[in-house]
Coordinates of C-alpha atoms and ligand atoms in Angstrom, one line a residue:
X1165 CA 0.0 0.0 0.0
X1166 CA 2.6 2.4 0.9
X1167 CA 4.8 1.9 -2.3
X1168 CA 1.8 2.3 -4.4
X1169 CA 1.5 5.7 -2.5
X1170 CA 5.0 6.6 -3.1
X1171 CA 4.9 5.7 -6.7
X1172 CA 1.7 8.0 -7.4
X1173 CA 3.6 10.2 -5.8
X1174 CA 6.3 9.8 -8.0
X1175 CA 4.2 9.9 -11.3
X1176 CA 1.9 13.1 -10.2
X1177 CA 4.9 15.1 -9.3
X1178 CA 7.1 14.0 -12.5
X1179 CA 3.7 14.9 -14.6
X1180 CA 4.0 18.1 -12.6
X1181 CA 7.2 19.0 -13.5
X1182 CA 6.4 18.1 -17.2
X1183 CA 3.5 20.4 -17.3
X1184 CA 4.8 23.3 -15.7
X1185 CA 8.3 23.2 -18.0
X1186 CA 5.6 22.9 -21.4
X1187 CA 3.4 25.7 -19.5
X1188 CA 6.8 27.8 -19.5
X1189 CA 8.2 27.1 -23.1
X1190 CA 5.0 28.3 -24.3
X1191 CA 4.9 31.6 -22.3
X1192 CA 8.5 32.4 -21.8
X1193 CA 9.2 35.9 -22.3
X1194 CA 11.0 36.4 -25.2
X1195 CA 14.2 38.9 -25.8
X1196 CA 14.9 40.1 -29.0
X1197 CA 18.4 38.5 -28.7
X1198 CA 17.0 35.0 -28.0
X1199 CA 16.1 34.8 -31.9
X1200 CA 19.5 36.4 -33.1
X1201 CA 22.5 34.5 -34.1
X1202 CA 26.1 35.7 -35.5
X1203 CA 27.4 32.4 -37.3
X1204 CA 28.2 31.3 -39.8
X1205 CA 29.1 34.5 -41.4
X1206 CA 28.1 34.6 -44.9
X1207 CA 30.9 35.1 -47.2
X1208 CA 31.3 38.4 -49.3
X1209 CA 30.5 38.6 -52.8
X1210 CA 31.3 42.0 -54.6
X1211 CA 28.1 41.9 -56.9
X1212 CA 27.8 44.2 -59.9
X1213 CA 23.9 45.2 -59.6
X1214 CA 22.2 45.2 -63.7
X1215 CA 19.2 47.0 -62.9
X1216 CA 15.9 45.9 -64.9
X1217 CA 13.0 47.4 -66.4
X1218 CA 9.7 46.0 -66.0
X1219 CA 8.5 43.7 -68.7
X1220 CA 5.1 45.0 -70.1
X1221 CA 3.2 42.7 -67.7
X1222 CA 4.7 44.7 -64.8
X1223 CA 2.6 46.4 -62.4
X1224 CA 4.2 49.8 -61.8
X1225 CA 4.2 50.2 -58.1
X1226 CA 6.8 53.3 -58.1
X1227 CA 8.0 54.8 -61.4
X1228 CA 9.7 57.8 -59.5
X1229 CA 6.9 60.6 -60.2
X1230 CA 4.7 60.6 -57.3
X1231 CA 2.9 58.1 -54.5
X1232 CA -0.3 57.2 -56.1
X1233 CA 0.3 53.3 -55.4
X1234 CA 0.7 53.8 -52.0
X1235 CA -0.7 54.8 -47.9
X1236 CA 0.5 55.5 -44.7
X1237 CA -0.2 52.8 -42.8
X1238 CA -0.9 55.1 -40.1
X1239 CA -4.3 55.9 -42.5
X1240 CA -3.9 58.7 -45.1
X1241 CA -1.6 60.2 -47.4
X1242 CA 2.3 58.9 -47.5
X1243 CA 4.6 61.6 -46.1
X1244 CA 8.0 60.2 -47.3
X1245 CA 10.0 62.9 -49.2
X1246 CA 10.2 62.6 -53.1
X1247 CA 12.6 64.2 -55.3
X1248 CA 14.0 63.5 -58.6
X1249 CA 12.3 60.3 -58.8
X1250 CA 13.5 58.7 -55.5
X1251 CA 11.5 57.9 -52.7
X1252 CA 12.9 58.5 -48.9
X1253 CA 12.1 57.0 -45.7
X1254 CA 10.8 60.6 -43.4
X1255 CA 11.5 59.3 -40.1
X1256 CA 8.8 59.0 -37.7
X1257 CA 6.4 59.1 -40.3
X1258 CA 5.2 55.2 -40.5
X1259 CA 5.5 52.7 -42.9
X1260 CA 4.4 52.8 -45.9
X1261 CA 1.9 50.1 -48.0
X1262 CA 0.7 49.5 -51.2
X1263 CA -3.1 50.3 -51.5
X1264 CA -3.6 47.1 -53.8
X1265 CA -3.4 43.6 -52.0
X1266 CA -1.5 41.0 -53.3
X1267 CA -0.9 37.6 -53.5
X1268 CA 2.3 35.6 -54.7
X1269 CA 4.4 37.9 -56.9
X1270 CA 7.7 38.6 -58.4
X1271 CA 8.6 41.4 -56.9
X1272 CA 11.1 43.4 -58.1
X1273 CA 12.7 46.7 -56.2
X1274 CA 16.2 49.2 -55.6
X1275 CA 17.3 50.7 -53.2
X1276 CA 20.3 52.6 -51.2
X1277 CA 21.0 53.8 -47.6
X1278 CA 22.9 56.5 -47.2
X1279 CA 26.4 57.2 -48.5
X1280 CA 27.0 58.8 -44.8
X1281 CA 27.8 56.4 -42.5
X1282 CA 25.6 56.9 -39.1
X1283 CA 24.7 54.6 -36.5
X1284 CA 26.0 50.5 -37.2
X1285 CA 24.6 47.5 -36.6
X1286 CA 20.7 47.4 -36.8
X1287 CA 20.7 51.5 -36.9
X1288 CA 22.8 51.6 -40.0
X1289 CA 20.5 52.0 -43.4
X1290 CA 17.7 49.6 -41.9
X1291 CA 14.4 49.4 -43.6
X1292 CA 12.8 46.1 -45.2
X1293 CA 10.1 45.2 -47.7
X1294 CA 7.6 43.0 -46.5
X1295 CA 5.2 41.1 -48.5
X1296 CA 1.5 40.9 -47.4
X1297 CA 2.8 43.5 -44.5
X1298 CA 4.3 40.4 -42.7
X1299 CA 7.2 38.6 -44.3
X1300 CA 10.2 41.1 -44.4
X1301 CA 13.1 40.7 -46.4
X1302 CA 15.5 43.0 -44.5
X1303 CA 17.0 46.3 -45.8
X1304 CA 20.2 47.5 -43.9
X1305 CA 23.8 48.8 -44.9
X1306 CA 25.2 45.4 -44.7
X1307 CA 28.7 46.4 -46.2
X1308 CA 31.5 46.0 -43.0
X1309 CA 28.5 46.1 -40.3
X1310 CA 28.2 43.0 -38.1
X1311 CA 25.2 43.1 -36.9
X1312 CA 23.0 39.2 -36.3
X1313 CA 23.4 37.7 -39.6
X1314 CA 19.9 36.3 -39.3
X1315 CA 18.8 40.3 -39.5
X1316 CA 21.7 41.5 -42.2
X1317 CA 20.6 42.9 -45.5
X1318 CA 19.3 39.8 -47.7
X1319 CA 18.3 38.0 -44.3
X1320 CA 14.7 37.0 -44.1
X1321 CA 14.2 38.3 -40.8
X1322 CA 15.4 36.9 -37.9
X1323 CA 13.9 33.2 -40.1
X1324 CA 16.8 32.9 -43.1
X1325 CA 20.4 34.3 -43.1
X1326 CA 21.3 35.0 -46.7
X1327 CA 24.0 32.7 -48.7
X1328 CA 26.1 35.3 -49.3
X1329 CA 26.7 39.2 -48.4
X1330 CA 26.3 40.6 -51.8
X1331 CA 25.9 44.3 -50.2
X1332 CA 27.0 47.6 -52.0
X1333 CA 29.5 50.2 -50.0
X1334 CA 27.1 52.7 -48.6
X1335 CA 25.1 55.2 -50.7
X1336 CA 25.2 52.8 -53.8
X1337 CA 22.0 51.5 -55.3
X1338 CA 21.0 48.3 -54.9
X1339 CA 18.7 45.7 -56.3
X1340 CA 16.3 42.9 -55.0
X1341 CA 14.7 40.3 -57.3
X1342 CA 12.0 38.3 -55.0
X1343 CA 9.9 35.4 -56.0
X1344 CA 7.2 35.2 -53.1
X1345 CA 4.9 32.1 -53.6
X1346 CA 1.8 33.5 -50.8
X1347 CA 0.8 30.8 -47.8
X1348 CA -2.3 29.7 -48.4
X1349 CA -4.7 28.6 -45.1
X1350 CA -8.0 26.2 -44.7
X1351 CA -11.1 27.9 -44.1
X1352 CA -10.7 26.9 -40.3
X1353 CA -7.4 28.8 -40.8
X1354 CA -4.7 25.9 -41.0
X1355 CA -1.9 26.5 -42.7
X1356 CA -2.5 24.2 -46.5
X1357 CA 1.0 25.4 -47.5
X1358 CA 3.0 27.8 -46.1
X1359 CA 4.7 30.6 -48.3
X1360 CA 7.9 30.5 -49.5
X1361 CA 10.5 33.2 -50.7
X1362 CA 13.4 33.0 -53.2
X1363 CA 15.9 36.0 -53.0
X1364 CA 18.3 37.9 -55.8
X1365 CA 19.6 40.8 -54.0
X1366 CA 22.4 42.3 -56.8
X1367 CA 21.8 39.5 -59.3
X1368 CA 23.1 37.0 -56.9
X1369 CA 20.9 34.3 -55.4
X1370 CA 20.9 34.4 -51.4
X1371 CA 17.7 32.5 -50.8
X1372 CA 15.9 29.5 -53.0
X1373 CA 12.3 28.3 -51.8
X1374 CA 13.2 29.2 -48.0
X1375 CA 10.3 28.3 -46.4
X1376 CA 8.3 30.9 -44.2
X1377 CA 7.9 29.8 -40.4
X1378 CA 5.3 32.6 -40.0
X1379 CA 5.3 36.3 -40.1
X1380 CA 8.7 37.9 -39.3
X1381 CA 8.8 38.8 -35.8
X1382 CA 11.6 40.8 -34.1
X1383 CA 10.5 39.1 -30.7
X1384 CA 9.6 35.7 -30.2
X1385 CA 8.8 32.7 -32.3
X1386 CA 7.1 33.1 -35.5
X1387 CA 3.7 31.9 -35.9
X1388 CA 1.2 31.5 -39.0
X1389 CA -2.2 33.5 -38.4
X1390 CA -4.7 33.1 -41.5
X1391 CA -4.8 36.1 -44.2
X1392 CA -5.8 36.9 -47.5
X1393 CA -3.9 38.7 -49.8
X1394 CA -2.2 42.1 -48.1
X1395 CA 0.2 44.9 -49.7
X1396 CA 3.7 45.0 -50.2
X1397 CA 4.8 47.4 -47.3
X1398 CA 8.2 49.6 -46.9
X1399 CA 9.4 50.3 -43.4
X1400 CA 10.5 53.2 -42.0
X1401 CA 12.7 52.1 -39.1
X1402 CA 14.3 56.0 -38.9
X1403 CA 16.7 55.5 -41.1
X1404 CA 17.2 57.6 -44.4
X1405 CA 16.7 54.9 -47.0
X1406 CA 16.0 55.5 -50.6
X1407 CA 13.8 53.4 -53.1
X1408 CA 13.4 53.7 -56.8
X1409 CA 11.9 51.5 -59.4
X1410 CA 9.6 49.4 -58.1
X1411 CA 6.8 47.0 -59.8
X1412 CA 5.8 43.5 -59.4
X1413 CA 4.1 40.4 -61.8
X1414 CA 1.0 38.9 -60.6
X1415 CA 1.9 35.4 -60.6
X1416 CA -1.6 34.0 -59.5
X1417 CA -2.7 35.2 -62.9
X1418 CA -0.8 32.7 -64.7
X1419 CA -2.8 29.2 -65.9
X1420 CA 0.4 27.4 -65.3
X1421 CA 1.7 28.7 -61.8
X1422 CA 0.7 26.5 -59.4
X1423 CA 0.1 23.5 -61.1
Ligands
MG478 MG1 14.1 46.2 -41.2

């Protein structure tokens, strides 16, 4: 009798202990540098950028002559500075997001942060391009700045560390080429298939069918929620980054994608 006692003792307090550690994975409270890792360092690649004009299919997100394509997503009009046909992150002023939703494109962009060096690490040239306003492709002046390699230019943040650092010195235009294939979710909101990104940032491949975990967070774990289709979104993170030439292909609208 008293060593059946001992051993229900034994099992409730070892089921105890078992709930109470899956209790606290689950609500742990996350640090941003829990998710950020510095190895392996991806080699440098000195890239020569070919910039590309939009094939006749495109749709012309930014041509350089004014912000029709796009909100605050504060609500209301964008307050980013425009001059000679170059958009420019005005700090403090909010992100900014395409007013049509989209599904999986190619999306095709340039961009440069600023020829004068300030800040380093995360608060040197950081800004990003996120696809349905969740999965960001990170924008930072990656060229001699250690920062996490899992949040360097090319990284898909804080998810995917690019294969290579194929960055521009500072102030130089550069070039992504994405590929975003959209997750698509049940109607009880189960991921079916989760989205995927492939990456050119200067011509040079740094990602190929990475495969999203969820929306890019900057603390915690990422986690799908269900969406539709959602704009392409720039961020200002207070940093003076520039964009230019910007359209996309609507790759739902092919009869052969997806098959
Ligand atoms: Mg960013």
């Amino acid at each position: 009798m008293k060593s059946s006692r001992s051993l229900f003792i034994l099992i409730f307090t070892v089921a105890s202990i078992f709930t109470i550690q899956t209790a606290c994975a689950q609500d742990r409270a996350w640090h941003p540098e829990d998710t950020e890792f510095y190895e392996p360092v991806p080699p440098v690649v000195r890239a020569v950028p070919a910039f590309l004009t939009p094939p006749d299919d495109a749709v012309i997100l930014f041509d350089g002559s004014d912000f029709s394509n796009w909100t605050s997503v504060r609500g209301g009009d964008v307050e980013w500075e425009l001059e000679n046909g170059v958009m420019t992150v005005n700090p403090g002023s909010g992100n900014i997001v395409t007013t049509e939703a989209f599904g999986s494109v190619q999306l095709y962009l340039e961009w440069r942060t600023p020829a004068e060096i300030i800040g380093d690490g995360q608060g040197r040239g950081n800004s990003g391009v996120f696809l349905q306003r969740r999965y960001e492709v990170q924008i930072l002046d990656s060229y001699e700045n250690e920062t996490y390699v899992n949040g360097m230019a090319g990284s898909i943040y804080k998810q995917y560390v690019p294969y290579v650092n194929a960055a521009m010195p500072p102030g130089e235009w550069q070039s992504y080429n994405i590929i975003f294939e959209a997750p698509l979710f049940s109607e009880n909101g189960n991921v079916e298939k989760p989205g995927f990104l492939t990456v050119f940032w200067n011509g040079v491949l740094v990602h190929h069918n990475a495969e999203l975990e969820g929306p890019t967070r900057y603390i915690g774990l990422p986690e799908y929620s269900a969406h539709g289709d959602d704009g392409i979104m720039l961020q200002d993170h207070g940093d003076l980054v520039s964009f230019r030439n910007i359209w996309l292909r609507k790759l739902d609208e092919s009869p052969v994608w997806g098959e």
